[in-house]
Coordinates of C-alpha atoms in Angstrom, one line a residue:
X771 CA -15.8 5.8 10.2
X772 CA -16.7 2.6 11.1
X773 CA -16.6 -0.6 9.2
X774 CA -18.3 -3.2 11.0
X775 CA -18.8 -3.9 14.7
X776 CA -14.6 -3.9 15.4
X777 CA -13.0 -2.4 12.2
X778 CA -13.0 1.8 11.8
X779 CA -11.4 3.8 9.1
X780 CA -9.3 7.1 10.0
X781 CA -8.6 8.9 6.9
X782 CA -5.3 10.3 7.4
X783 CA -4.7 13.8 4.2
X784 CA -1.1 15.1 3.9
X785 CA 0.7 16.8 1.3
X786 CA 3.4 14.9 -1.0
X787 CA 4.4 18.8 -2.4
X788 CA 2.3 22.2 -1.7
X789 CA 0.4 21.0 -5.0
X790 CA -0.3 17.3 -4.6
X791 CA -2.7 15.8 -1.8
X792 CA -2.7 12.2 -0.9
X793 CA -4.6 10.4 2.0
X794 CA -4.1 7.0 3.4
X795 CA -7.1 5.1 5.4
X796 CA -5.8 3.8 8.3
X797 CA -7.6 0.9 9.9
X798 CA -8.6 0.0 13.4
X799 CA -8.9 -3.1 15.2
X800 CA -11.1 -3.0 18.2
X801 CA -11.6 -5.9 20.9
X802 CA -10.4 -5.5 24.5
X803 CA -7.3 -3.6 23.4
X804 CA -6.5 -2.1 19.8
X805 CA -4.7 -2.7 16.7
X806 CA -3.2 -0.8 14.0
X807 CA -3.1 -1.5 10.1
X808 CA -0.6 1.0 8.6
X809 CA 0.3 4.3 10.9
X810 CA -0.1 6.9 8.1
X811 CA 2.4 9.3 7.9
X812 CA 4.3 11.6 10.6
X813 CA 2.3 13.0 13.6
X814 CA -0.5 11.0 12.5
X815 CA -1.0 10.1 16.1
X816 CA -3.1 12.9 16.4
X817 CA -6.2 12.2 14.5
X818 CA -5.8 8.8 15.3
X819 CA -6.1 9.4 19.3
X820 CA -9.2 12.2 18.2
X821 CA -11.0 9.3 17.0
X822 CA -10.0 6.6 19.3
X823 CA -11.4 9.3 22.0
X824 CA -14.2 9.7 20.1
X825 CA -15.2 6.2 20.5
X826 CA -14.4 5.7 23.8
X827 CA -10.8 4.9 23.3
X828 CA -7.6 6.3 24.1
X829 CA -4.0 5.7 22.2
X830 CA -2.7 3.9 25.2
X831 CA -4.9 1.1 24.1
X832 CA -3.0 0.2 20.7
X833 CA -1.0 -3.1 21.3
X834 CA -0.1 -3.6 17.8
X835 CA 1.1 -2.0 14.8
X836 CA 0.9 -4.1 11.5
X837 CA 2.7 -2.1 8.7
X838 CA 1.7 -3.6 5.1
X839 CA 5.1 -2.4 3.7
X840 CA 7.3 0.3 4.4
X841 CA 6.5 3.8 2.6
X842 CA 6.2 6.6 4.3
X843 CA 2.5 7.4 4.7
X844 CA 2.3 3.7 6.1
X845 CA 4.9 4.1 8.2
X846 CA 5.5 7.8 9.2
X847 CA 3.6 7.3 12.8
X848 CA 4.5 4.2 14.2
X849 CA 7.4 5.5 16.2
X850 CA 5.3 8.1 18.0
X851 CA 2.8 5.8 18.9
X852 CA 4.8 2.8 19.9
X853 CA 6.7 5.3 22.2
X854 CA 3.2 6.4 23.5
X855 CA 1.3 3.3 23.4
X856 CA 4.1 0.4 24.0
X857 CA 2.3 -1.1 20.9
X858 CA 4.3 -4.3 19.1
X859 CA 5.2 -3.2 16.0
X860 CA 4.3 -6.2 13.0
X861 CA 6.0 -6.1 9.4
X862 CA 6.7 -8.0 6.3
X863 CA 10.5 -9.5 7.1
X864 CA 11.4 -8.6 3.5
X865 CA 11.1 -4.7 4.1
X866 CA 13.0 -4.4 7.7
X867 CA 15.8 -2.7 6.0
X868 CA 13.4 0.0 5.0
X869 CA 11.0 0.9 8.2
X870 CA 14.3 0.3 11.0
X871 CA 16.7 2.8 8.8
X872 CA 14.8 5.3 7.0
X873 CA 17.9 7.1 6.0
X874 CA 18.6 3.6 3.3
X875 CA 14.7 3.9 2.2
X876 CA 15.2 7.8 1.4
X877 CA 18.6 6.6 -0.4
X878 CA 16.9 3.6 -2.6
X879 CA 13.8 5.9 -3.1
X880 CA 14.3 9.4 -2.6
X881 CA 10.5 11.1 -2.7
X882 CA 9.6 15.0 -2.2
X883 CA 9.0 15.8 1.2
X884 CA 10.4 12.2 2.6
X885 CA 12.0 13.4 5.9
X886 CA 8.6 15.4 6.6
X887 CA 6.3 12.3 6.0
X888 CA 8.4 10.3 7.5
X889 CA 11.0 11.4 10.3
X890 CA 11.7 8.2 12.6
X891 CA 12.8 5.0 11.8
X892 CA 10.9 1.9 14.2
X893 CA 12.0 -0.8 15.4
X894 CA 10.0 -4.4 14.6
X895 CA 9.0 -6.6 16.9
X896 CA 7.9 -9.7 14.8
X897 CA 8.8 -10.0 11.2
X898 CA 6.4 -12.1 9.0
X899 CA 6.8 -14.0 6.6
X900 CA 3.9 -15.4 4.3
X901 CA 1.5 -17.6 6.3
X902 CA 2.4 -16.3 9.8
X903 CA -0.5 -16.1 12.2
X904 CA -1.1 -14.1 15.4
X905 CA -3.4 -14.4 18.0
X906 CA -4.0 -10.6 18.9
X907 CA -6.9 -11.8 21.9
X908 CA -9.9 -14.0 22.3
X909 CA -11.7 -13.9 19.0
X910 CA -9.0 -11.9 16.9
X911 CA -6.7 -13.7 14.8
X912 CA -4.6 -11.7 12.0
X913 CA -3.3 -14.1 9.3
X914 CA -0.2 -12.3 7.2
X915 CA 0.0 -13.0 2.9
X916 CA 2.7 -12.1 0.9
X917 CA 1.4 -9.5 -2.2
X918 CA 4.1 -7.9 -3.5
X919 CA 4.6 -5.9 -6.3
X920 CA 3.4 -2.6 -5.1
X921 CA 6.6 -3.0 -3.2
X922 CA 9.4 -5.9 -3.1
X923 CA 7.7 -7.0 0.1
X924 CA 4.2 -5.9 0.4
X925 CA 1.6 -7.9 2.8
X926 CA -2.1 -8.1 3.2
X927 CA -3.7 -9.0 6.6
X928 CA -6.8 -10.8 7.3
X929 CA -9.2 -10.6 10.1
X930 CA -10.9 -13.3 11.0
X931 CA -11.4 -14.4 7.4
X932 CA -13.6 -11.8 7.1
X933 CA -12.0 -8.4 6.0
X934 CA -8.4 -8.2 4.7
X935 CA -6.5 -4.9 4.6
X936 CA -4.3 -4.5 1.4
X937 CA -2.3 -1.6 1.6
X938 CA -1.4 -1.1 -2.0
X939 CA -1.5 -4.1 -3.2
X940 CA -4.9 -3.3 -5.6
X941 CA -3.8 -0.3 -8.3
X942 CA -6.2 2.2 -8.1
X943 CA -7.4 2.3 -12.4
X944 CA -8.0 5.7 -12.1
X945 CA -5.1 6.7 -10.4
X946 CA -1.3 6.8 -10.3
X947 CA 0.1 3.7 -11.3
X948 CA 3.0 2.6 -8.6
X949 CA 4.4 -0.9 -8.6
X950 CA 8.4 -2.4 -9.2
X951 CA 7.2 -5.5 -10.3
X952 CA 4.4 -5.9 -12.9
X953 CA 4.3 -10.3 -12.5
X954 CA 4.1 -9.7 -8.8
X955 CA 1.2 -7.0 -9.2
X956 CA -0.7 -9.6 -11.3
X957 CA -0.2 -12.6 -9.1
X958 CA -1.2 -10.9 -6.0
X959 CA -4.6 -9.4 -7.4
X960 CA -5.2 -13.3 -8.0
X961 CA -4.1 -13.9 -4.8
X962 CA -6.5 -11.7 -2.7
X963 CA -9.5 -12.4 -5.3
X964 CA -9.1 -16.0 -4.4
X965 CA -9.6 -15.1 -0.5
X966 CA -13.4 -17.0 -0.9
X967 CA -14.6 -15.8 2.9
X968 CA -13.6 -12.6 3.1
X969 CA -16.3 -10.3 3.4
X970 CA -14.4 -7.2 2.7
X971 CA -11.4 -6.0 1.1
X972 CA -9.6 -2.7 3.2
X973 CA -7.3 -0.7 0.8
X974 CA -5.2 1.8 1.8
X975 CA -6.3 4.1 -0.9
X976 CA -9.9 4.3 -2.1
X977 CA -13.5 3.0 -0.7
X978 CA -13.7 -0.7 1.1
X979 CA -14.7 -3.2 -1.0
X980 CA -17.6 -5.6 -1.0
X981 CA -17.4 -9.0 -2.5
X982 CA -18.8 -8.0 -5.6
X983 CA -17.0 -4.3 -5.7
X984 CA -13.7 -5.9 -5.4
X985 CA -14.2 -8.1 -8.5
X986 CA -14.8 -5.2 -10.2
X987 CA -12.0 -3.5 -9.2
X988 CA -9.6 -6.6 -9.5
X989 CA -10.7 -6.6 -13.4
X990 CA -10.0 -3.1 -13.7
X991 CA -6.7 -2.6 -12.3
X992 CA -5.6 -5.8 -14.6
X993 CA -6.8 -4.3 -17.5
X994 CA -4.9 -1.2 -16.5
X995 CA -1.7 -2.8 -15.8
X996 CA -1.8 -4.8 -19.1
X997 CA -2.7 -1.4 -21.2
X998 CA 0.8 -0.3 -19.3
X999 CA 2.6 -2.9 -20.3
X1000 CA 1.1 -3.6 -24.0
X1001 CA 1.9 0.0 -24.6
X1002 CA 5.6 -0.2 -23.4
X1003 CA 6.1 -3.2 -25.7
X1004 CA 4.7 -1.1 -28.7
X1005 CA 6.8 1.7 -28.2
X1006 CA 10.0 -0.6 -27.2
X1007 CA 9.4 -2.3 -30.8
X1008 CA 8.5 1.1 -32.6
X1009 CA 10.7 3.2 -31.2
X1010 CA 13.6 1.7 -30.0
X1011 CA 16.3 4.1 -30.9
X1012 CA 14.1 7.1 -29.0
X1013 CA 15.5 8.5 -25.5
X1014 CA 13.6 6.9 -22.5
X1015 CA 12.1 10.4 -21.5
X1016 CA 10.4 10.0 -25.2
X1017 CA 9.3 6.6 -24.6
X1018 CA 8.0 7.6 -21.3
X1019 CA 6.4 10.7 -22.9
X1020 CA 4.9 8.1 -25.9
X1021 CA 3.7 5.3 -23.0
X1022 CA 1.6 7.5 -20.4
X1023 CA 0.2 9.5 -23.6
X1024 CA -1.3 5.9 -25.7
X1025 CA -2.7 5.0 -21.6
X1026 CA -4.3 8.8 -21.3
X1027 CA -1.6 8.6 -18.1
X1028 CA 0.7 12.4 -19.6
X1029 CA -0.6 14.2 -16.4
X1030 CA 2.0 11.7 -14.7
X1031 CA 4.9 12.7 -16.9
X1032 CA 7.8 13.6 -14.5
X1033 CA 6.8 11.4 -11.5
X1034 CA 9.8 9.3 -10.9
X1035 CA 7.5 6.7 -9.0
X1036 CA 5.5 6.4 -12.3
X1037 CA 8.9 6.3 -14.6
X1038 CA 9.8 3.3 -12.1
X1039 CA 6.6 1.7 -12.7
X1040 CA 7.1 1.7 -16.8
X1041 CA 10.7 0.3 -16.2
X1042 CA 8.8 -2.5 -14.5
X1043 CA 6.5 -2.9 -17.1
X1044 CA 9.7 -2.8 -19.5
X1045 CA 11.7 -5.7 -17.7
X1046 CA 8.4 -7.8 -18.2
X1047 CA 8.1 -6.9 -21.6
X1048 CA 11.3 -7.8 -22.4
X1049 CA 10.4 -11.7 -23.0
X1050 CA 8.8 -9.7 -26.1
X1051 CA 10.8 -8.0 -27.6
X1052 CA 13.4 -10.7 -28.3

């Protein structure tokens, strides 16, 4: 789907387990060669050349890979298509460990499925760190930002200072909630509210976002991230001698969140909340 004159959306649908369905959008960057934000996840390259052909394109023209952070439906297809395309791969320095040996990710985050969404490591080309800029061509410019809290090490890229791809760094209200840190969360939905040019805001899960959408959004996933944490601090103080399944079960049933209950990801999310809280609870 396309964007604006060089930015298209391939929506990339995989299975987490036989009963859960995810999707990633995966963007691309068109000028006089092409560009990559995020791979989705293993054997990806396949939709991804059907729409490049599509549009004229072919893989062999991708000669860049920007990986926001280093989960596996970001991740899961860069390998194939650097080896295809001789693309550069581009990643947040903070999550190397991750995306060049998959075998520590699957270790220090075992998911379901992990070695089927994500079966090669890849090797990075050019680490960034916050504040990097790279001239892709003439009239492309791709400014990395630091927004972690999704991950340890998340980034967001801007085009142009006109559209900025997020990954996960914007929690979805309605959805599963998924950070390790709840500060970092917080400070980097500030951080991409205050991009003032941008045009629009390119998350890896839901719709793009105009100026006025994202505001909207920005307010609700805040609201949804301090309903987390208020509720962990109320249980923490009311129930402090409970097991933490109960807790867990108490939390995600006060936030209307109990069709999460037994998602590891989402236990993770509540410790986060938890550590936060703790300034709190005394």
């Amino acid at each position: 789907m396309k964007i604006m004159d060089n930015i298209h959306l391939i929506r990339n649908e995989f299975y987490v387990t036989p009963e859960v369905k995810r999707y990633i959008n995966i963007y691309l960057i068109t000028g006089e060669h092409c560009y990559l934000i995020d791979s989705g996840v293993s054997g990806s390259a396949k939709i991804i050349e059907e729409y490049m052909h599509s549009i004229g394109r072919k893989l062999s023209d991708i000669k860049g890979i920007f990986l926001t952070h280093a989960h596996p439906d970001h991740i899961g297809g860069a390998a194939e298509i650097k080896n295809i395309a001789g693309a550069k791969v581009y990643a947040p320095k903070q999550e190397l460990n991750w995306i060049e040996d998959i075998d520590v990710q699957y270790k220090e985050r075992p998911i379901p499925n992990f070695y089927k969404l994500l079966s090669q490591s890849v090797a990075v080309d050019v680490a960034l760190s916050d504040g990097d800029v790279i001239s892709l061509e003439e009239g492309l410019r791709i400014q990395a930002i630091e927004t972690p809290g999704h991950s340890h090490g998340s980034m967001s890229f801007v085009l142009n200072d006109t559209a900025v791809f997020t990954g996960d760094a914007i929690p979805v209200a309605y959805d599963l909630p998924i950070f390790v840190n709840y500060e970092k969360s917080v400070q980097s939905l500030d951080k991409i509210s205050e991009l003032s040019n941008v045009q629009y805001t390119c998350p890896a899960w839901d719709e793009v976002y105009d100026k006025e959408k994202l505001a909207e959004v920005i307010h609700n996933s805040k609201d949804m991230l301090e309903r987390l944490r208020s509720a962990t601090v109320q249980v923490e103080r009311e129930c402090s001698q409970a097991g933490e399944d109960e807790k867990l079960v108490k939390i995600l049933k006060q936030v209307g969140m109990q069709q999460y209950m037994g998602n590891p990801l989402v236990a993770k999310s509540i410790y986060a909340c938890k550590w936060h809280a703790s300034e709190f609870l005394g």
